[in-house]
C-alpha positions as CSV (number, residue, x, y, z in Angstrom):
1,V,4.6,9.7,0.6
2,R,2.0,11.9,2.4
3,A,1.8,12.4,6.1
4,Q,-1.8,12.3,7.6
5,G,-1.9,12.7,11.3
6,D,0.1,9.9,12.9
7,T,0.4,7.8,9.7
8,Y,2.2,8.0,6.3
9,Q,0.3,7.1,3.2
10,V,1.4,6.0,-0.3
11,V,-1.3,5.8,-3.0
12,A,-1.0,4.2,-6.4
13,D,-3.6,3.7,-9.2
14,V,-3.4,0.1,-10.2
15,S,-6.9,-0.2,-11.6
16,Q,-5.8,-1.8,-14.8
17,F,-4.5,-4.9,-12.9
18,E,-6.2,-7.7,-11.0
19,P,-5.4,-8.2,-7.3
20,P,-3.4,-11.4,-7.8
21,D,-1.1,-9.4,-10.3
22,I,-0.1,-6.9,-7.7
23,V,2.9,-7.5,-5.4
24,V,3.9,-5.1,-2.6
25,T,7.2,-5.6,-0.7
26,T,8.9,-3.6,2.1
27,S,12.6,-3.7,3.0
28,N,14.7,-1.2,5.0
29,C,12.2,1.6,4.9
30,H,11.5,1.2,1.2
31,V,8.2,0.2,-0.4
32,A,8.0,-1.4,-3.8
33,I,4.9,-2.0,-5.8
34,Q,5.1,-4.2,-8.9
35,A,2.2,-5.3,-11.1
36,E,2.2,-7.3,-14.3
37,K,-0.6,-8.1,-16.7
38,V,-0.1,-11.3,-18.7
39,A,-2.0,-12.0,-21.9
40,E,-3.6,-15.4,-22.6
41,D,-0.6,-16.3,-24.8
42,G,1.8,-15.7,-21.9
43,T,3.3,-12.4,-23.0
44,V,3.5,-9.5,-20.6
45,C,1.2,-6.8,-22.0
46,D,1.3,-4.2,-19.2
47,T,3.6,-3.5,-16.2
48,F,3.6,-1.1,-13.3
49,T,6.6,-0.4,-10.9
50,H,6.8,2.2,-8.2
51,K,9.4,2.4,-5.4
52,C,9.6,4.9,-2.6
53,R,11.4,5.5,0.6
54,L,9.4,5.8,3.8
55,P,10.5,8.5,6.3
56,E,12.9,7.5,9.1
57,D,10.3,7.7,11.8
58,T,8.1,5.0,10.2
59,D,7.3,2.0,12.3
60,P,8.3,-0.9,9.9
61,L,6.0,-3.4,11.6
62,S,2.9,-1.2,11.0
63,V,3.1,-1.2,7.2
64,S,-0.2,-2.4,5.6
65,C,-2.0,-2.1,2.3
66,A,-5.5,-2.2,1.0
67,L,-6.9,-2.2,-2.5
68,T,-10.1,-0.1,-3.1
69,E,-12.9,-1.2,-5.4
70,A,-11.8,1.6,-7.8
71,G,-8.4,0.0,-8.1
72,T,-6.4,2.4,-5.8
73,L,-3.7,0.8,-3.7
74,V,-3.3,2.5,-0.4
75,I,-0.3,1.7,1.7
76,T,-0.2,3.0,5.3
77,A,2.4,3.0,8.0
78,R,2.3,4.5,11.5
79,R,4.8,7.1,12.6
80,R,6.8,6.4,15.8
């Protein structure tokens, strides 16, 4: 978790996954990123999991995420 001005930022490289394969959840100041690539035969061929705790002064209603064209997931949250 990096602080940049009045926001916190979490960055993850998920370029090997398609956007529908990526799930981001937040709960109690925690952020979880999960991604799963499924082969044509239905087997899971690649996974990504990352969990981190946001600082206490994070505004929980301000958490948002965006996926860049290069496949970088950027999660931002405002500081109170």
